[in-house]
């Protein structure tokens, strides 16, 4: 209960709840349309989704300043790759939130002459580039952890005199020097890399959650920009999953990827 009280006291938490409800409405609307629900019910769901979207934009007023502050902190990171990826991601998020604020002004009637389509396209472009930077950062951290895990396994194997990790033998028909041994050797190496990747992600839940969340979010701007037409069902499902994961990182701060 204490964790929920702390969670509900955060404005960011309320925005995430609205986001989850918005994409749940998108997914529900797609399901109702597919199963032939009444047009009136479908209209009500779309209106609710629109109200939730507008409410989220109101809750995000001022988030550009927070993103800029995060970018200023990321500039001082010692790792060059992390510094670049995180700083550029936060800068793009700041521009995304700025465009989102303009859209809110247009939709709320404060600035009726705003070209909403143009500003929506701009905001999704900044959002897409921010997600690309986030996924690049995730890939970099995965590579570092895989190298560390591989080195640790090699040291353990040298100390114990064992064979290939996981009990996979390299001898027999797939060993080098035998006919047709090249393809099994490549398959073995690929299998070992996959096992190492699974071990790294299983041992680092914050990184795993960040990868899944960013990968789910990626479908949203791709669909909105027309780069990959996913459909409202997939967009709604991916948005709902990423929202639930974001809520989880707020309830359990140790699941948030740092820095």
Short mmCIF file of C-alpha atoms in Angstrom, two decimals:
data_model
loop_
_atom_site.label_atom_id
_atom_site.label_comp_id
_atom_site.label_asym_id
_atom_site.label_seq_id
_atom_site.Cartn_x
_atom_site.Cartn_y
_atom_site.Cartn_z
CA UNK A 1 0.00 0.00 0.00
CA UNK A 2 2.86 2.40 0.79
CA UNK A 3 4.32 1.82 -2.67
CA UNK A 4 0.94 2.61 -4.25
CA UNK A 5 0.58 5.81 -2.20
CA UNK A 6 4.02 6.98 -3.32
CA UNK A 7 3.17 6.03 -6.90
CA UNK A 8 -0.18 7.85 -7.02
CA UNK A 9 1.40 11.00 -5.56
CA UNK A 10 3.59 11.43 -8.66
CA UNK A 11 2.30 13.46 -11.61
CA UNK A 12 4.32 11.18 -13.90
CA UNK A 13 2.41 8.21 -12.50
CA UNK A 14 -0.95 9.80 -13.34
CA UNK A 15 0.25 10.44 -16.88
CA UNK A 16 1.30 6.79 -17.22
CA UNK A 17 -2.09 5.62 -15.97
CA UNK A 18 -3.81 7.85 -18.53
CA UNK A 19 -1.50 6.47 -21.20
CA UNK A 20 -2.34 2.89 -20.27
CA UNK A 21 -6.06 3.71 -20.34
CA UNK A 22 -5.70 5.48 -23.70
CA UNK A 23 -4.02 2.54 -25.41
CA UNK A 24 -6.42 0.12 -23.72
CA UNK A 25 -9.23 2.11 -25.37
CA UNK A 26 -7.41 1.91 -28.70
CA UNK A 27 -7.10 -1.86 -28.37
CA UNK A 28 -10.71 -2.19 -27.21
CA UNK A 29 -11.96 -0.03 -30.09
CA UNK A 30 -10.13 -2.23 -32.59
CA UNK A 31 -11.62 -5.37 -31.02
CA UNK A 32 -15.14 -3.90 -31.04
CA UNK A 33 -14.82 -2.88 -34.68
CA UNK A 34 -13.53 -6.33 -35.61
CA UNK A 35 -16.43 -8.06 -33.87
CA UNK A 36 -19.07 -5.75 -35.33
CA UNK A 37 -20.06 -3.71 -32.27
CA UNK A 38 -22.57 -0.89 -32.64
CA UNK A 39 -21.26 2.34 -34.20
CA UNK A 40 -22.43 4.30 -31.15
CA UNK A 41 -20.30 2.22 -28.78
CA UNK A 42 -17.29 2.52 -31.08
CA UNK A 43 -17.79 6.30 -31.18
CA UNK A 44 -17.89 6.50 -27.38
CA UNK A 45 -14.64 4.52 -27.09
CA UNK A 46 -12.95 6.81 -29.64
CA UNK A 47 -14.15 9.89 -27.76
CA UNK A 48 -12.85 8.48 -24.47
CA UNK A 49 -9.50 7.76 -26.13
CA UNK A 50 -9.37 11.34 -27.42
CA UNK A 51 -10.16 12.79 -23.98
CA UNK A 52 -7.46 10.65 -22.37
CA UNK A 53 -4.95 11.77 -25.01
CA UNK A 54 -5.78 15.42 -24.36
CA UNK A 55 -5.53 14.87 -20.60
CA UNK A 56 -2.10 13.30 -21.02
CA UNK A 57 -0.91 16.31 -23.00
CA UNK A 58 -2.04 18.56 -20.16
CA UNK A 59 -0.14 16.47 -17.61
CA UNK A 60 2.99 16.67 -19.79
CA UNK A 61 3.14 20.47 -19.78
CA UNK A 62 6.60 21.43 -18.55
CA UNK A 63 8.18 18.02 -19.28
CA UNK A 64 10.51 19.69 -21.81
CA UNK A 65 12.32 21.41 -18.94
CA UNK A 66 12.71 18.08 -17.11
CA UNK A 67 14.11 16.45 -20.27
CA UNK A 68 16.61 19.30 -20.71
CA UNK A 69 17.74 18.94 -17.09
CA UNK A 70 18.21 15.20 -17.65
CA UNK A 71 20.26 15.97 -20.78
CA UNK A 72 22.48 18.35 -18.74
CA UNK A 73 23.13 15.60 -16.18
CA UNK A 74 23.88 13.03 -18.90
CA UNK A 75 26.58 15.27 -20.41
CA UNK A 76 28.80 14.48 -17.41
CA UNK A 77 28.72 10.68 -17.83
CA UNK A 78 32.19 9.18 -18.19
CA UNK A 79 31.27 6.61 -20.85
CA UNK A 80 31.32 8.33 -24.26
CA UNK A 81 28.71 6.08 -25.91
CA UNK A 82 26.28 6.31 -22.99
CA UNK A 83 26.82 10.07 -22.79
CA UNK A 84 25.99 10.49 -26.49
CA UNK A 85 22.96 8.15 -26.57
CA UNK A 86 21.35 9.39 -23.34
CA UNK A 87 21.99 13.09 -24.02
CA UNK A 88 20.64 12.96 -27.59
CA UNK A 89 17.65 10.92 -26.40
CA UNK A 90 16.74 13.51 -23.75
CA UNK A 91 17.17 16.39 -26.20
CA UNK A 92 14.81 14.71 -28.64
CA UNK A 93 12.36 14.05 -25.83
CA UNK A 94 12.47 17.75 -24.95
CA UNK A 95 11.62 18.65 -28.57
CA UNK A 96 8.91 15.97 -28.61
CA UNK A 97 7.29 17.40 -25.48
CA UNK A 98 7.53 20.94 -26.91
CA UNK A 99 5.67 19.83 -30.05
CA UNK A 100 3.19 18.00 -27.82
CA UNK A 101 2.52 21.23 -25.91
CA UNK A 102 1.77 23.03 -29.19
CA UNK A 103 -0.62 20.22 -30.12
CA UNK A 104 -2.36 20.56 -26.76
CA UNK A 105 -2.82 24.29 -27.35
CA UNK A 106 -4.34 23.55 -30.75
CA UNK A 107 -6.67 20.79 -29.58
CA UNK A 108 -7.82 22.69 -26.50
CA UNK A 109 -8.77 25.74 -28.60
CA UNK A 110 -6.11 28.09 -27.22
CA UNK A 111 -4.37 28.20 -30.60
CA UNK A 112 -7.00 27.17 -33.17
CA UNK A 113 -4.81 28.03 -36.17
CA UNK A 114 -2.17 25.45 -35.30
CA UNK A 115 -1.59 22.92 -38.08
CA UNK A 116 -2.12 19.85 -35.91
CA UNK A 117 -1.11 17.34 -38.57
CA UNK A 118 2.23 19.06 -39.17
CA UNK A 119 3.05 19.35 -35.48
CA UNK A 120 1.97 15.75 -34.83
CA UNK A 121 4.36 14.54 -37.53
CA UNK A 122 7.17 16.60 -36.00
CA UNK A 123 6.52 15.26 -32.51
CA UNK A 124 6.50 11.64 -33.69
CA UNK A 125 9.77 12.15 -35.59
CA UNK A 126 11.46 13.41 -32.42
CA UNK A 127 9.86 10.56 -30.47
CA UNK A 128 11.14 7.99 -32.98
CA UNK A 129 14.70 9.30 -32.86
CA UNK A 130 14.61 9.32 -29.06
CA UNK A 131 13.56 5.65 -29.06
CA UNK A 132 16.32 4.78 -31.54
CA UNK A 133 18.85 6.35 -29.18
CA UNK A 134 17.36 4.42 -26.24
CA UNK A 135 17.58 1.12 -28.10
CA UNK A 136 21.15 1.94 -29.18
CA UNK A 137 22.02 2.51 -25.54
CA UNK A 138 20.36 -0.80 -24.61
CA UNK A 139 22.33 -2.64 -27.33
CA UNK A 140 25.57 -1.09 -26.10
CA UNK A 141 24.94 -2.10 -22.50
CA UNK A 142 23.98 -5.63 -23.60
CA UNK A 143 27.23 -5.92 -25.55
CA UNK A 144 29.29 -4.78 -22.54
CA UNK A 145 27.53 -7.21 -20.22
CA UNK A 146 27.91 -10.09 -22.69
CA UNK A 147 31.65 -9.41 -22.95
CA UNK A 148 31.95 -9.34 -19.16
CA UNK A 149 29.95 -12.55 -18.80
CA UNK A 150 31.96 -14.26 -21.54
CA UNK A 151 35.25 -13.27 -19.88
CA UNK A 152 34.00 -14.49 -16.50
CA UNK A 153 32.93 -17.83 -18.02
CA UNK A 154 36.33 -18.23 -19.70
CA UNK A 155 38.12 -17.61 -16.41
CA UNK A 156 35.90 -20.12 -14.60
CA UNK A 157 36.45 -22.74 -17.33
CA UNK A 158 40.22 -22.27 -17.25
CA UNK A 159 40.19 -22.67 -13.50
CA UNK A 160 38.06 -25.83 -13.58
CA UNK A 161 39.38 -27.31 -16.84
CA UNK A 162 35.81 -27.66 -18.21
CA UNK A 163 34.47 -27.56 -21.73
CA UNK A 164 31.98 -25.35 -23.50
CA UNK A 165 29.45 -23.60 -21.18
CA UNK A 166 26.04 -25.20 -20.94
CA UNK A 167 27.33 -28.71 -21.56
CA UNK A 168 27.44 -28.27 -25.35
CA UNK A 169 30.17 -30.37 -26.90
CA UNK A 170 32.00 -29.20 -30.00
CA UNK A 171 33.45 -32.54 -30.99
CA UNK A 172 32.04 -35.09 -33.42
CA UNK A 173 30.64 -34.35 -36.85
CA UNK A 174 30.50 -30.60 -36.21
CA UNK A 175 34.15 -30.19 -35.23
CA UNK A 176 36.57 -28.27 -37.48
CA UNK A 177 38.43 -30.32 -40.02
CA UNK A 178 35.60 -32.77 -40.70
CA UNK A 179 33.44 -32.66 -43.85
CA UNK A 180 30.41 -30.44 -43.40
CA UNK A 181 31.71 -29.17 -40.07
CA UNK A 182 31.50 -25.45 -40.90
CA UNK A 183 27.72 -25.01 -40.72
CA UNK A 184 27.27 -26.89 -37.40
CA UNK A 185 30.11 -24.82 -35.95
CA UNK A 186 28.36 -21.58 -36.93
CA UNK A 187 25.09 -22.89 -35.49
CA UNK A 188 26.88 -23.81 -32.27
CA UNK A 189 28.41 -20.35 -31.95
CA UNK A 190 25.03 -18.75 -32.62
CA UNK A 191 23.39 -20.95 -30.00
CA UNK A 192 26.04 -20.01 -27.46
CA UNK A 193 25.53 -16.30 -28.19
CA UNK A 194 21.78 -16.65 -27.75
CA UNK A 195 22.26 -18.49 -24.47
CA UNK A 196 24.69 -15.81 -23.30
CA UNK A 197 22.22 -13.07 -24.26
CA UNK A 198 19.41 -14.82 -22.39
CA UNK A 199 21.63 -15.20 -19.35
CA UNK A 200 22.59 -11.51 -19.38
CA UNK A 201 19.00 -10.30 -19.74
CA UNK A 202 17.77 -12.72 -17.08
CA UNK A 203 20.41 -11.41 -14.70
CA UNK A 204 19.59 -7.74 -15.37
CA UNK A 205 15.80 -7.18 -15.16
CA UNK A 206 16.00 -3.35 -15.53
CA UNK A 207 17.79 -3.75 -18.86
CA UNK A 208 15.31 -6.40 -20.03
CA UNK A 209 12.33 -4.20 -19.15
CA UNK A 210 13.89 -1.20 -20.88
CA UNK A 211 14.50 -3.19 -24.08
CA UNK A 212 10.94 -4.53 -24.17
CA UNK A 213 9.43 -1.13 -23.35
CA UNK A 214 11.42 0.73 -26.02
CA UNK A 215 10.77 -2.00 -28.60
CA UNK A 216 7.01 -1.80 -27.93
CA UNK A 217 7.03 1.99 -28.08
CA UNK A 218 8.85 1.90 -31.42
CA UNK A 219 5.74 0.62 -33.22
CA UNK A 220 3.79 3.77 -32.31
CA UNK A 221 5.81 6.43 -34.22
CA UNK A 222 6.52 3.98 -37.04
CA UNK A 223 2.78 3.60 -37.58
CA UNK A 224 1.94 7.29 -37.10
CA UNK A 225 4.64 8.40 -39.54
CA UNK A 226 3.54 5.85 -42.15
CA UNK A 227 6.93 4.06 -42.10
CA UNK A 228 5.36 0.75 -41.09
CA UNK A 229 1.58 0.38 -40.99
CA UNK A 230 0.95 -1.79 -37.93
CA UNK A 231 -2.76 -1.11 -37.44
CA UNK A 232 -4.59 0.18 -34.37
CA UNK A 233 -4.68 -3.25 -32.74
CA UNK A 234 -0.90 -3.69 -32.63
CA UNK A 235 -0.36 -0.04 -31.70
CA UNK A 236 -2.87 -0.32 -28.87
CA UNK A 237 -1.38 -3.57 -27.58
CA UNK A 238 2.23 -2.32 -27.72
CA UNK A 239 1.29 0.99 -26.10
CA UNK A 240 -0.55 -0.82 -23.31
CA UNK A 241 2.38 -3.18 -22.64
CA UNK A 242 4.94 -0.35 -22.57
CA UNK A 243 2.66 1.70 -20.29
CA UNK A 244 2.32 -1.19 -17.83
CA UNK A 245 6.11 -1.65 -17.80
CA UNK A 246 6.58 2.09 -17.20
CA UNK A 247 4.14 1.96 -14.29
CA UNK A 248 6.04 -1.03 -12.92
CA UNK A 249 9.32 0.93 -12.94
CA UNK A 250 7.64 3.74 -11.01
CA UNK A 251 6.23 1.38 -8.39
CA UNK A 252 9.55 -0.52 -8.12
CA UNK A 253 12.34 2.06 -8.70
CA UNK A 254 15.02 -0.65 -8.67
CA UNK A 255 13.62 -1.83 -12.02
CA UNK A 256 14.50 1.51 -13.65
CA UNK A 257 17.60 1.38 -15.83
CA UNK A 258 20.37 3.65 -14.59
CA UNK A 259 21.93 6.03 -15.44
#
